[in-house]
Coordinates of C-alpha atoms and ligand atoms in Angstrom, one line a residue:
X7 CA -63.6 -139.9 -99.4
X8 CA -61.3 -139.4 -102.4
X9 CA -62.6 -137.1 -105.1
X10 CA -62.4 -137.9 -108.8
X11 CA -62.7 -135.5 -111.7
X12 CA -62.4 -136.4 -115.4
X13 CA -62.8 -134.2 -118.6
X14 CA -62.8 -135.0 -122.3
X15 CA -63.7 -132.0 -124.5
X16 CA -62.3 -129.0 -126.3
X17 CA -61.3 -126.7 -123.5
X18 CA -58.2 -126.6 -121.3
X19 CA -58.5 -129.8 -119.2
X20 CA -56.1 -128.8 -116.4
X21 CA -58.2 -125.8 -115.3
X22 CA -61.5 -127.8 -115.4
X23 CA -60.0 -130.7 -113.5
X24 CA -58.4 -128.5 -110.8
X25 CA -61.7 -126.6 -110.4
X26 CA -63.6 -129.9 -110.1
X27 CA -61.1 -131.2 -107.5
X28 CA -61.4 -127.9 -105.5
X29 CA -65.1 -128.3 -105.4
X30 CA -64.7 -131.8 -103.9
X31 CA -62.0 -130.8 -101.4
X32 CA -64.6 -131.1 -98.7
X33 CA -64.8 -134.8 -99.2
X34 CA -61.5 -135.0 -97.3
X35 CA -58.1 -135.8 -98.6
X36 CA -54.4 -135.7 -97.9
X37 CA -52.8 -135.7 -101.4
X38 CA -53.8 -135.0 -104.9
X39 CA -52.8 -135.6 -108.5
X40 CA -53.7 -135.1 -112.1
X41 CA -52.9 -136.8 -115.4
X42 CA -53.2 -134.9 -118.7
X43 CA -53.0 -136.1 -122.2
X44 CA -50.3 -133.9 -123.6
X45 CA -50.1 -134.6 -127.4
X46 CA -49.0 -138.2 -127.7
X47 CA -48.1 -138.8 -124.0
X48 CA -49.8 -138.8 -120.6
X49 CA -48.1 -136.5 -118.1
X50 CA -48.9 -136.6 -114.4
X51 CA -48.3 -134.3 -111.5
X52 CA -48.9 -135.3 -107.8
X53 CA -48.5 -133.6 -104.5
X54 CA -49.0 -134.2 -100.8
X55 CA -51.2 -131.4 -99.6
X56 CA -53.8 -129.1 -101.0
X57 CA -55.3 -128.8 -104.5
X58 CA -53.9 -125.3 -104.7
X59 CA -50.4 -126.7 -104.5
X60 CA -51.3 -129.1 -107.3
X61 CA -52.5 -126.2 -109.4
X62 CA -49.1 -124.6 -108.9
X63 CA -47.3 -127.8 -109.9
X64 CA -49.4 -128.2 -113.0
X65 CA -48.2 -124.7 -114.2
X66 CA -44.7 -126.1 -114.2
X67 CA -45.6 -129.0 -116.6
X68 CA -44.3 -128.9 -120.2
X69 CA -46.0 -126.1 -122.2
X70 CA -48.0 -128.6 -124.4
X71 CA -49.9 -129.7 -121.2
X72 CA -51.5 -126.3 -120.9
X73 CA -53.3 -127.0 -124.1
X74 CA -54.4 -130.5 -123.1
X75 CA -58.1 -131.1 -123.6
X76 CA -58.5 -134.4 -121.7
X77 CA -57.4 -135.8 -118.4
X78 CA -58.3 -137.1 -115.0
X79 CA -57.6 -135.9 -111.4
X80 CA -57.9 -137.2 -107.9
X81 CA -57.8 -136.2 -104.3
X82 CA -56.7 -139.1 -102.1
X83 CA -57.8 -140.0 -98.6
X84 CA -55.3 -142.7 -97.6
X85 CA -56.5 -146.2 -96.8
X86 CA -53.7 -148.5 -98.0
X87 CA -50.2 -147.0 -98.0
X88 CA -48.9 -143.8 -96.3
X89 CA -49.5 -140.3 -97.4
X90 CA -46.8 -139.9 -100.0
X91 CA -46.5 -138.5 -103.5
X92 CA -45.8 -142.0 -104.8
X93 CA -49.0 -143.4 -103.3
X94 CA -51.0 -140.4 -104.6
X95 CA -53.1 -141.0 -107.7
X96 CA -53.1 -141.2 -110.7
X97 CA -51.2 -144.5 -110.9
X98 CA -49.5 -145.5 -114.1
X99 CA -48.9 -149.2 -115.1
X100 CA -45.3 -150.3 -115.4
X101 CA -45.7 -150.4 -119.2
X102 CA -47.2 -147.0 -119.3
X103 CA -50.3 -148.1 -121.2
X104 CA -52.8 -147.3 -118.4
X105 CA -53.2 -144.3 -116.1
X106 CA -55.9 -144.6 -113.5
X107 CA -57.5 -143.0 -110.4
X108 CA -59.7 -144.9 -107.9
X109 CA -62.0 -144.3 -105.0
X110 CA -62.8 -147.3 -102.8
X111 CA -60.8 -150.3 -101.6
X112 CA -59.6 -153.2 -103.8
X113 CA -59.9 -156.1 -101.3
X114 CA -58.0 -158.7 -103.4
X115 CA -55.1 -156.3 -104.2
X116 CA -52.6 -158.6 -102.5
X117 CA -53.5 -161.6 -104.5
X118 CA -53.5 -159.7 -107.8
X119 CA -50.2 -158.1 -106.9
X120 CA -48.4 -161.4 -106.1
X121 CA -49.8 -163.0 -109.3
X122 CA -48.6 -160.1 -111.4
X123 CA -45.2 -159.9 -109.6
X124 CA -44.6 -163.5 -110.3
X125 CA -45.2 -162.6 -114.0
X126 CA -42.5 -160.0 -113.7
X127 CA -44.5 -156.8 -113.2
X128 CA -42.8 -154.2 -111.0
X129 CA -45.0 -152.4 -108.4
X130 CA -43.9 -149.1 -107.0
X131 CA -46.6 -148.0 -104.5
X132 CA -48.1 -149.5 -101.3
X133 CA -51.6 -148.8 -102.6
X134 CA -54.4 -151.3 -103.3
X135 CA -55.2 -149.2 -106.4
X136 CA -51.9 -150.1 -108.2
X137 CA -53.1 -153.7 -108.4
X138 CA -56.1 -152.6 -110.5
X139 CA -53.9 -150.4 -112.7
X140 CA -51.3 -153.1 -113.4
X141 CA -54.0 -155.7 -113.9
X142 CA -55.8 -153.6 -116.4
X143 CA -52.6 -153.0 -118.3
X144 CA -52.0 -156.8 -118.5
X145 CA -55.5 -157.4 -119.7
X146 CA -55.2 -154.6 -122.3
X147 CA -52.1 -156.2 -123.6
X148 CA -53.6 -159.7 -123.6
X149 CA -56.7 -158.4 -125.6
X150 CA -54.5 -156.5 -128.0
X151 CA -55.9 -153.2 -127.0
X152 CA -59.6 -154.1 -126.6
X153 CA -60.6 -151.6 -123.9
X154 CA -64.2 -152.9 -123.4
X155 CA -63.0 -156.5 -123.1
X156 CA -60.3 -155.6 -120.6
X157 CA -62.7 -153.6 -118.5
X158 CA -65.1 -156.5 -118.5
X159 CA -62.4 -158.8 -117.1
X160 CA -61.0 -156.2 -114.7
X161 CA -64.4 -155.5 -113.1
X162 CA -65.1 -159.2 -112.8
X163 CA -61.7 -159.9 -111.1
X164 CA -61.7 -156.9 -108.6
X165 CA -63.3 -157.5 -105.2
X166 CA -64.3 -154.6 -103.0
X167 CA -65.5 -151.1 -103.8
X168 CA -64.4 -149.0 -106.7
X169 CA -65.0 -146.0 -108.8
X170 CA -62.3 -146.2 -111.4
X171 CA -61.5 -143.5 -114.0
X172 CA -59.0 -144.4 -116.6
X173 CA -56.9 -143.1 -119.5
X174 CA -55.4 -145.5 -122.0
X175 CA -52.2 -144.2 -123.6
X176 CA -53.2 -145.2 -127.1
X177 CA -56.8 -143.9 -126.9
X178 CA -56.6 -140.1 -127.1
X179 CA -59.6 -138.2 -126.0
X180 CA -61.2 -141.2 -124.3
X181 CA -61.9 -141.7 -120.6
X182 CA -63.1 -145.0 -119.3
X183 CA -65.0 -145.4 -116.0
X184 CA -66.4 -148.2 -113.8
X185 CA -68.4 -148.2 -110.7
X186 CA -69.2 -150.6 -107.9
X187 CA -69.7 -149.4 -104.4
X188 CA -68.2 -145.9 -104.7
X189 CA -70.1 -143.1 -106.3
X190 CA -69.5 -141.8 -109.8
X191 CA -71.5 -139.3 -111.8
X192 CA -71.0 -138.3 -115.5
X193 CA -72.4 -135.4 -117.6
X194 CA -72.4 -134.1 -121.1
X195 CA -72.3 -130.4 -122.0
X196 CA -72.0 -129.3 -125.6
X197 CA -68.9 -131.0 -126.9
X198 CA -67.5 -132.3 -123.7
X199 CA -68.1 -135.1 -121.2
X200 CA -67.2 -135.0 -117.5
X201 CA -67.1 -137.4 -114.6
X202 CA -66.8 -136.8 -110.9
X203 CA -67.3 -138.4 -107.5
X204 CA -69.7 -135.7 -106.5
X205 CA -72.4 -133.8 -108.4
X206 CA -71.3 -130.5 -107.0
X207 CA -68.1 -130.7 -109.1
X208 CA -70.3 -130.7 -112.3
X209 CA -72.9 -128.1 -111.4
X210 CA -70.9 -125.3 -113.1
X211 CA -71.5 -127.1 -116.4
X212 CA -74.8 -128.8 -116.2
X213 CA -77.5 -129.9 -113.8
X214 CA -78.5 -132.9 -115.9
X215 CA -76.4 -135.8 -114.7
X216 CA -75.9 -139.5 -115.4
X217 CA -75.5 -141.3 -112.1
X218 CA -73.6 -144.6 -112.7
X219 CA -75.4 -147.5 -111.1
X220 CA -73.7 -150.4 -109.4
X221 CA -72.1 -152.5 -112.1
X222 CA -71.9 -149.9 -114.8
X223 CA -69.1 -148.6 -117.0
X224 CA -68.8 -145.6 -119.2
X225 CA -66.7 -144.5 -122.1
X226 CA -66.5 -140.7 -122.3
X227 CA -65.3 -138.7 -125.2
X228 CA -65.9 -135.2 -126.6
X229 CA -68.6 -136.6 -128.8
X230 CA -70.6 -138.8 -126.4
X231 CA -71.1 -140.5 -123.0
X232 CA -71.6 -144.2 -123.7
X233 CA -72.6 -146.6 -120.9
X234 CA -72.2 -150.4 -120.5
X235 CA -72.9 -153.1 -118.0
X236 CA -70.0 -155.0 -116.5
X237 CA -70.9 -157.7 -119.0
X238 CA -70.1 -155.3 -121.8
X239 CA -73.7 -154.8 -122.9
X240 CA -74.6 -151.3 -124.0
X241 CA -77.0 -149.3 -121.8
X242 CA -79.2 -146.3 -122.4
X243 CA -79.2 -144.0 -119.4
X244 CA -81.4 -141.1 -118.6
X245 CA -80.1 -138.0 -116.9
X246 CA -81.4 -136.9 -113.5
X247 CA -81.9 -133.1 -113.1
X248 CA -80.5 -131.7 -109.9
X249 CA -82.3 -128.8 -108.4
X250 CA -79.1 -127.2 -107.2
X251 CA -76.8 -124.6 -108.8
X252 CA -73.1 -123.9 -108.4
X253 CA -73.7 -120.6 -106.5
X254 CA -75.3 -122.6 -103.7
X255 CA -72.0 -124.3 -103.3
X256 CA -70.0 -121.0 -103.0
X257 CA -68.8 -119.5 -99.7
X258 CA -70.3 -116.1 -100.5
X259 CA -69.2 -113.4 -98.1
X260 CA -68.3 -115.9 -95.4
X261 CA -64.8 -117.1 -94.4
X262 CA -66.0 -120.7 -94.2
X263 CA -68.6 -122.8 -95.8
X264 CA -69.6 -124.0 -92.3
X265 CA -70.5 -120.5 -91.2
X266 CA -72.4 -119.9 -94.3
X267 CA -74.3 -123.1 -93.9
X268 CA -75.2 -122.4 -90.3
X269 CA -76.8 -119.2 -91.4
X270 CA -78.9 -120.9 -94.1
X271 CA -80.8 -123.0 -91.6
X272 CA -83.9 -120.8 -91.2
X273 CA -84.4 -121.0 -95.0
X274 CA -84.0 -124.8 -95.0
X275 CA -86.7 -125.1 -92.3
X276 CA -89.0 -122.7 -94.1
X277 CA -88.6 -124.5 -97.4
X278 CA -89.3 -127.9 -95.8
X279 CA -92.5 -126.6 -94.1
X280 CA -93.7 -124.9 -97.2
X281 CA -93.0 -127.9 -99.4
X282 CA -94.7 -130.5 -97.1
X283 CA -97.7 -128.7 -95.6
X284 CA -100.8 -127.5 -97.3
X285 CA -102.1 -124.8 -95.0
X286 CA -102.2 -126.5 -91.7
X287 CA -101.8 -130.1 -92.9
X288 CA -98.7 -132.2 -93.4
X289 CA -99.0 -133.5 -97.0
X290 CA -96.1 -135.9 -97.1
X291 CA -98.0 -139.1 -96.5
X292 CA -99.5 -138.8 -100.0
X293 CA -96.1 -138.4 -101.8
X294 CA -94.7 -141.4 -99.8
X295 CA -97.5 -143.7 -101.1
X296 CA -96.9 -146.3 -98.4
X297 CA -99.1 -149.4 -98.7
X298 CA -102.6 -148.6 -97.5
X299 CA -103.0 -149.3 -93.8
X300 CA -99.3 -150.0 -93.3
X301 CA -98.9 -147.6 -90.4
X302 CA -101.8 -149.1 -88.6
X303 CA -100.2 -152.6 -88.7
X304 CA -96.5 -151.9 -88.2
X305 CA -95.1 -152.6 -84.8
X306 CA -91.8 -150.9 -85.1
X307 CA -90.1 -148.1 -86.8
X308 CA -86.3 -148.2 -87.1
X309 CA -84.4 -145.0 -88.0
X310 CA -81.0 -146.0 -89.3
X311 CA -78.1 -143.7 -89.9
X312 CA -74.5 -142.7 -89.0
X313 CA -72.9 -139.7 -87.2
X314 CA -75.0 -136.5 -87.3
X315 CA -77.7 -138.3 -89.3
X316 CA -78.0 -140.7 -86.4
X317 CA -78.5 -137.8 -84.0
X318 CA -81.2 -136.4 -86.4
X319 CA -82.8 -139.8 -86.2
X320 CA -82.8 -139.6 -82.4
X321 CA -84.6 -136.3 -82.5
X322 CA -87.3 -137.9 -84.7
X323 CA -87.5 -140.9 -82.5
X324 CA -88.3 -138.7 -79.5
X325 CA -90.9 -136.8 -81.5
X326 CA -92.7 -140.0 -82.6
X327 CA -92.4 -141.6 -79.2
X328 CA -93.8 -138.6 -77.4
X329 CA -97.1 -139.0 -79.3
X330 CA -97.3 -142.8 -79.6
X331 CA -95.7 -145.3 -77.2
X332 CA -97.6 -148.2 -78.8
X333 CA -95.0 -148.1 -81.6
X334 CA -91.5 -149.3 -80.9
X335 CA -89.4 -146.6 -82.4
X336 CA -85.6 -146.9 -82.3
X337 CA -82.7 -145.0 -83.7
X338 CA -80.0 -147.4 -84.9
X339 CA -76.4 -146.9 -85.9
X340 CA -76.1 -148.3 -89.4
X341 CA -72.6 -149.8 -88.8
X342 CA -74.1 -151.9 -86.0
X343 CA -77.5 -152.6 -87.5
X344 CA -76.0 -154.3 -90.5
X345 CA -74.2 -156.9 -88.3
X346 CA -76.9 -157.4 -85.6
X347 CA -79.8 -159.8 -85.9
X348 CA -82.3 -156.9 -85.9
X349 CA -86.0 -157.6 -86.2
X350 CA -87.6 -156.8 -89.6
X351 CA -90.2 -157.9 -92.0
X352 CA -93.7 -156.8 -92.9
X353 CA -94.5 -155.3 -89.5
X354 CA -91.4 -153.1 -89.6
X355 CA -90.8 -149.7 -91.3
X356 CA -87.1 -148.7 -91.6
X357 CA -86.1 -145.2 -92.4
X358 CA -82.5 -144.8 -93.7
X359 CA -81.2 -141.3 -93.1
X360 CA -78.1 -140.1 -95.0
X361 CA -77.2 -136.6 -96.1
X362 CA -74.9 -137.9 -98.9
X363 CA -76.9 -141.0 -99.7
X364 CA -73.5 -142.7 -100.2
X365 CA -72.5 -143.8 -96.7
X366 CA -71.3 -147.4 -97.1
X367 CA -72.8 -148.6 -93.7
X368 CA -76.2 -147.0 -94.3
X369 CA -76.4 -148.5 -97.8
X370 CA -75.4 -151.9 -96.5
X371 CA -78.0 -151.7 -93.7
X372 CA -80.7 -150.7 -96.2
X373 CA -79.9 -153.7 -98.4
X374 CA -80.1 -156.0 -95.4
X375 CA -83.5 -154.6 -94.3
X376 CA -84.9 -154.9 -97.8
X377 CA -83.7 -158.5 -98.0
X378 CA -85.6 -159.1 -94.7
X379 CA -88.8 -157.8 -96.3
X380 CA -88.8 -154.7 -94.1
X381 CA -90.7 -151.7 -95.6
X382 CA -88.0 -149.1 -96.3
X383 CA -87.9 -145.3 -96.7
X384 CA -84.9 -143.2 -97.5
X385 CA -84.2 -139.7 -96.4
X386 CA -81.3 -138.1 -98.2
X387 CA -80.1 -134.7 -99.3
X388 CA -78.7 -135.8 -102.6
X389 CA -81.1 -136.6 -105.5
X390 CA -79.6 -139.3 -107.6
X391 CA -77.5 -140.7 -104.8
X392 CA -77.2 -144.4 -104.3
X393 CA -79.7 -144.4 -101.4
X394 CA -82.2 -142.3 -103.4
X395 CA -82.0 -144.7 -106.3
X396 CA -81.9 -148.0 -104.4
X397 CA -84.9 -147.3 -102.1
X398 CA -88.2 -146.9 -103.9
X399 CA -89.6 -144.5 -101.3
X400 CA -87.1 -141.7 -101.0
X401 CA -87.8 -138.3 -99.5
X402 CA -85.4 -135.5 -100.1
X403 CA -84.3 -133.2 -97.4
X404 CA -84.1 -129.7 -98.8
X405 CA -80.8 -128.3 -97.5
X406 CA -79.1 -127.8 -100.8
X407 CA -75.4 -128.7 -101.3
X408 CA -73.4 -128.7 -98.1
X409 CA -69.7 -128.3 -98.4
X410 CA -68.4 -128.0 -94.9
X411 CA -67.4 -131.4 -93.7
X412 CA -69.2 -130.8 -90.4
X413 CA -72.9 -131.2 -91.1
X414 CA -75.0 -128.2 -90.0
X415 CA -77.7 -127.2 -92.4
X416 CA -78.2 -130.8 -93.5
X417 CA -78.9 -131.7 -89.9
X418 CA -81.6 -129.1 -90.0
X419 CA -82.9 -130.5 -93.3
X420 CA -83.0 -133.9 -91.7
X421 CA -84.8 -133.0 -88.5
X422 CA -87.3 -130.9 -90.4
X423 CA -88.1 -133.6 -92.9
X424 CA -88.2 -136.2 -90.3
X425 CA -90.5 -134.2 -88.2
X426 CA -92.9 -133.9 -91.1
X427 CA -92.5 -137.6 -91.9
X428 CA -93.1 -138.5 -88.2
X429 CA -96.3 -136.4 -88.3
X430 CA -97.5 -138.0 -91.5
X431 CA -96.8 -141.5 -90.3
X432 CA -98.6 -140.9 -86.9
X433 CA -101.5 -139.3 -88.7
X434 CA -101.8 -142.4 -90.9
X435 CA -101.7 -144.5 -87.7
X436 CA -104.3 -142.3 -86.1
X437 CA -102.2 -141.4 -83.1
X438 CA -101.5 -137.7 -83.9
X439 CA -104.5 -135.5 -83.1
X440 CA -105.4 -132.6 -85.4
X441 CA -104.7 -130.3 -82.4
X442 CA -101.2 -131.6 -81.9
X443 CA -100.5 -131.5 -85.6
X444 CA -101.5 -127.9 -85.8
X445 CA -99.5 -127.1 -82.7
X446 CA -96.4 -128.7 -84.1
X447 CA -96.7 -127.0 -87.5
X448 CA -97.4 -123.7 -85.9
X449 CA -94.3 -124.2 -83.7
X450 CA -92.2 -125.1 -86.6
X451 CA -93.4 -122.1 -88.6
X452 CA -92.3 -119.8 -85.8
X453 CA -88.8 -121.3 -85.5
X454 CA -86.9 -119.7 -88.5
X455 CA -87.4 -116.3 -86.9
X456 CA -86.1 -117.6 -83.6
X457 CA -83.1 -119.2 -85.3
X458 CA -82.4 -115.9 -87.0
X459 CA -82.5 -114.1 -83.7
X460 CA -79.8 -116.4 -82.4
X461 CA -77.6 -116.0 -85.4
X462 CA -77.9 -112.2 -84.8
X463 CA -76.4 -112.8 -81.3
X464 CA -73.4 -114.5 -82.8
X465 CA -71.0 -112.2 -80.9
X466 CA -72.3 -113.4 -77.6
X467 CA -71.5 -117.0 -78.6
X468 CA -68.1 -116.0 -80.0
X469 CA -67.2 -114.3 -76.7
X470 CA -68.1 -117.5 -74.8
X471 CA -66.3 -119.7 -77.4
X472 CA -63.1 -117.6 -77.1
X473 CA -63.3 -117.8 -73.3
X474 CA -63.7 -121.6 -73.3
X475 CA -61.4 -122.5 -76.2
X476 CA -58.6 -123.2 -73.7
X477 CA -60.7 -125.7 -71.8
X478 CA -59.2 -129.2 -71.3
X479 CA -62.4 -130.8 -72.6
X480 CA -66.1 -130.6 -72.5
X481 CA -69.1 -132.6 -71.2
X482 CA -72.4 -131.9 -72.9
X483 CA -75.3 -132.9 -70.7
X484 CA -79.1 -132.7 -70.9
X485 CA -82.2 -134.9 -70.6
X486 CA -84.8 -136.4 -73.1
X487 CA -85.2 -134.1 -76.1
X488 CA -81.8 -132.6 -75.3
X489 CA -79.8 -135.8 -75.4
X490 CA -79.4 -135.9 -79.2
X491 CA -78.3 -132.3 -79.0
X492 CA -75.6 -133.1 -76.4
X493 CA -74.3 -135.6 -78.9
X494 CA -74.4 -133.3 -81.8
X495 CA -72.8 -130.4 -79.8
X496 CA -70.0 -132.7 -78.6
X497 CA -69.5 -134.2 -82.1
X498 CA -69.1 -130.7 -83.7
X499 CA -66.4 -129.8 -81.2
X500 CA -64.5 -133.0 -81.8
X501 CA -64.7 -132.7 -85.5
X502 CA -63.6 -129.2 -86.0
X503 CA -61.8 -128.2 -82.8
X504 CA -60.3 -131.6 -82.1
X505 CA -61.1 -131.1 -78.4
X506 CA -62.1 -134.0 -76.1
X507 CA -65.9 -133.7 -75.7
X508 CA -68.3 -136.2 -74.4
X509 CA -72.1 -136.3 -74.4
X510 CA -74.0 -137.7 -71.5
X511 CA -77.6 -138.0 -70.5
X512 CA -77.5 -135.7 -67.4
X513 CA -78.7 -138.4 -65.0
X514 CA -75.8 -140.7 -66.1
X515 CA -73.0 -138.4 -65.0
X516 CA -72.9 -139.7 -61.4
X517 CA -72.7 -143.3 -62.6
X518 CA -69.1 -142.7 -63.6
X519 CA -68.1 -139.7 -65.7
X520 CA -68.4 -137.3 -62.8
X521 CA -65.1 -138.7 -61.6
X522 CA -63.4 -136.8 -64.4
X523 CA -64.6 -133.4 -63.5
X524 CA -62.5 -130.6 -62.1
X525 CA -61.9 -127.0 -63.0
X526 CA -60.3 -127.9 -66.3
X527 CA -63.3 -129.6 -67.8
X528 CA -66.3 -127.5 -68.9
X529 CA -69.8 -128.7 -68.6
X530 CA -72.2 -127.4 -71.3
X531 CA -75.7 -128.1 -69.9
X532 CA -78.9 -127.9 -71.9
X533 CA -81.8 -127.0 -69.6
X534 CA -85.0 -125.8 -71.3
X535 CA -87.9 -124.8 -69.1
X536 CA -89.7 -128.1 -69.1
X537 CA -90.9 -130.6 -66.5
X538 CA -87.2 -131.8 -66.3
X539 CA -85.7 -128.4 -65.6
X540 CA -85.3 -128.9 -61.8
X541 CA -83.9 -132.4 -62.2
X542 CA -81.4 -131.3 -64.8
X543 CA -80.3 -128.4 -62.7
X544 CA -79.7 -130.8 -59.8
X545 CA -77.3 -132.7 -62.1
X546 CA -75.7 -129.3 -63.0
X547 CA -75.2 -128.6 -59.3
X548 CA -73.4 -132.0 -58.9
X549 CA -71.0 -130.9 -61.6
X550 CA -70.5 -127.4 -60.1
X551 CA -69.7 -129.0 -56.8
X552 CA -66.7 -130.7 -58.5
X553 CA -65.5 -127.2 -59.6
X554 CA -66.4 -127.7 -63.3
X555 CA -67.1 -124.4 -65.1
X556 CA -70.8 -124.5 -66.2
X557 CA -72.0 -123.1 -69.5
X558 CA -75.8 -123.2 -69.3
X559 CA -78.2 -123.0 -72.3
X560 CA -81.6 -122.2 -70.8
X561 CA -85.0 -120.9 -72.0
X562 CA -85.3 -117.2 -72.5
X563 CA -86.4 -115.4 -69.3
X564 CA -85.2 -118.1 -67.0
X565 CA -83.2 -115.7 -64.9
X566 CA -83.2 -117.9 -61.9
X567 CA -81.0 -120.4 -63.7
X568 CA -78.1 -117.8 -63.5
X569 CA -77.4 -119.0 -60.0
X570 CA -76.3 -122.4 -61.4
X571 CA -74.1 -121.1 -64.2
X572 CA -70.6 -119.7 -64.7
X573 CA -71.9 -118.4 -68.0
X574 CA -75.4 -118.5 -69.5
X575 CA -77.0 -118.3 -73.0
X576 CA -80.7 -117.8 -73.4
X577 CA -82.5 -119.8 -76.0
X578 CA -85.8 -118.5 -77.4
X579 CA -88.8 -120.5 -76.1
X580 CA -90.6 -123.0 -78.4
X581 CA -92.8 -126.1 -78.2
X582 CA -90.9 -128.6 -75.9
X583 CA -90.5 -131.2 -78.7
X584 CA -89.0 -128.6 -81.0
X585 CA -86.2 -127.4 -78.7
X586 CA -83.5 -129.1 -80.8
X587 CA -84.5 -127.0 -83.8
X588 CA -83.5 -123.8 -82.0
X589 CA -80.8 -125.0 -79.5
X590 CA -78.6 -126.6 -82.2
X591 CA -77.7 -123.2 -83.6
X592 CA -75.8 -121.9 -80.6
X593 CA -74.1 -125.3 -80.3
X594 CA -72.9 -125.2 -83.9
X595 CA -71.8 -121.5 -83.6
X596 CA -70.0 -122.4 -80.3
X597 CA -68.0 -125.2 -82.0
X598 CA -67.3 -123.0 -85.0
X599 CA -65.9 -120.1 -82.9
X600 CA -63.9 -122.4 -80.6
X601 CA -62.3 -124.0 -83.8
X602 CA -61.6 -120.5 -85.2
X603 CA -60.0 -119.4 -81.9
X604 CA -57.8 -122.4 -82.1
X605 CA -56.9 -121.8 -85.7
X606 CA -58.3 -125.1 -87.0
X607 CA -59.1 -126.0 -90.6
X608 CA -62.8 -125.6 -90.2
X609 CA -64.2 -126.7 -93.6
X610 CA -61.7 -129.5 -94.0
X611 CA -60.9 -131.0 -90.6
X612 CA -58.0 -133.4 -90.4
X613 CA -58.7 -137.1 -91.0
X614 CA -62.3 -136.6 -91.9
X615 CA -64.2 -137.2 -95.1
X616 CA -67.6 -135.7 -96.0
X617 CA -69.1 -138.9 -97.1
X618 CA -67.8 -142.2 -95.8
X619 CA -68.0 -144.5 -98.8
X620 CA -65.9 -147.3 -97.3
X621 CA -66.8 -149.5 -94.4
Ligands
M6R723 O1 -73.9 -138.6 -95.5 P1 -74.3 -139.2 -94.2 O2 -75.4 -138.4 -93.6 O3 -74.7 -140.6 -94.3 O4 -73.1 -139.1 -93.3 C1 -73.1 -139.6 -92.0 C2 -71.9 -139.1 -91.2 O5 -70.7 -139.5 -91.8 C3 -71.9 -137.6 -91.0 O6 -73.1 -137.1 -90.4 C4 -70.7 -137.2 -90.1 O7 -70.9 -137.6 -88.8 C5 -70.5 -135.7 -90.3 N1 -69.1 -135.4 -90.4 C6 -71.1 -134.9 -89.1 O8 -70.7 -133.6 -89.1

């Protein structure tokens, strides 16, 4: 949600900033802008639309701007004020002394604005950000150009969330930053400093990054990255090394990041198994270092997350529950958990799952759980993210950088790591037998090849997707281990194809939703060959009787199921608990090809942001 890029060095700033913004396009945005120090002035360019259009506009700036060696850029995802060029960042103070970009929400912007307006300051945008910009200019004037002092007062006065990156007109080569609530990362490479919202924007320069903590500021120049607390005290910061490189965040031979990332899932699963098992044993419990005996005494495990991460949590809940019903395992939506009076304390283990590690609701939920004395574990894909740093026991999912807004390989990373974590916890508790552990690990080891075999049948799925792309909407139905998959399948279609799609536990259809069915709504039913096959097929028949076309996903070899289907896709057989690891692939490919058939913007769907850093 909003992307920031800043550069102070010796190279052409415009190119570096545009490249950094392009690498953060996936965060979601509607407009973009840049401010460059061009000799003695700061020159801005803004557009409504894509970063590529901004790049074209930058080429039309005065010639001296092409040689500029410092500047800041921004992609805006509108919260306050419409999507217009005026509201796009950077914003410039009325006196021209300050130019600033912002990610977050300034909650007291109205108060600040009316105060400054009463002092004669003219506002020109509808954004909350302009209040921060004009306030900083007023403070800078009042302190006679003391940047640190002005930043101290600014950060004390602003309420809400912000990552601010600032140019002062009379401080050439300097960039000032401040962070509370919204992510910001800085880096140094030779004689340049950089900052960005997202580490992927900096990977082309270095993998050693300074993650700004809550309440930290920075002054970046070609010579050094300096850090301060909001009180102005100097801070020494260590870099964190990311085990990613910039090639991982390239599309390669694919048309879309999403398609590339779907194809990477067998490797993600392999890497997770290899990292967390020693021969036939899950080894994660040691690296987690939970208090001795904790798993024997906890009464409940809460898996807390948003969106696709929540569905990954549901998969893990089902795995844990299937081996141990003496433990109360729940998957909780973070935006609800944070406002409910949820049980917690010493007998509770909460696992916070977030790909980005920056989702505002998940972070807030984790802070609440910690305050209740609940034992907390984080599962995130981004080393150095806020969740990783705030929760002592953090386990990384091993998906590598994901650029497509729709989560695919990070879902695989999450369910893989959560499966290992579940096994480790149950072993500690004494409720997972060696036989079941070996069966699950064996099952997981066989899955990458099964996933690959589905990816090789992509054309089959493409044909189905093209046939059903004109459908008026979709119901995804299934039972037990398939329910999280119905949710994920429906979410993918909503996100990238913008088609109405609902997920229902198959047994729930006749309690209401079945009333909607007719020949225009397609039912996608997940029916693996388990003890629930017959029951689910009965639900499918109920839908068929209402003329809904039926697309069945069934276990390989279940030819008898054809009788219930308009179209059928055979999913390779696996251990019943592990069906989601295999069946999610055709669902992702189906959504991808429906969206392609409809000409959607697959990697950057409208209205969405990759990481939701505001509430
Ligand atoms: O970074 P997180 O895992 O915390 O993000 C949670 C959701 O915002 C995310 O999964 C979202 O639902 C994706 N767009 C799903 O494709």
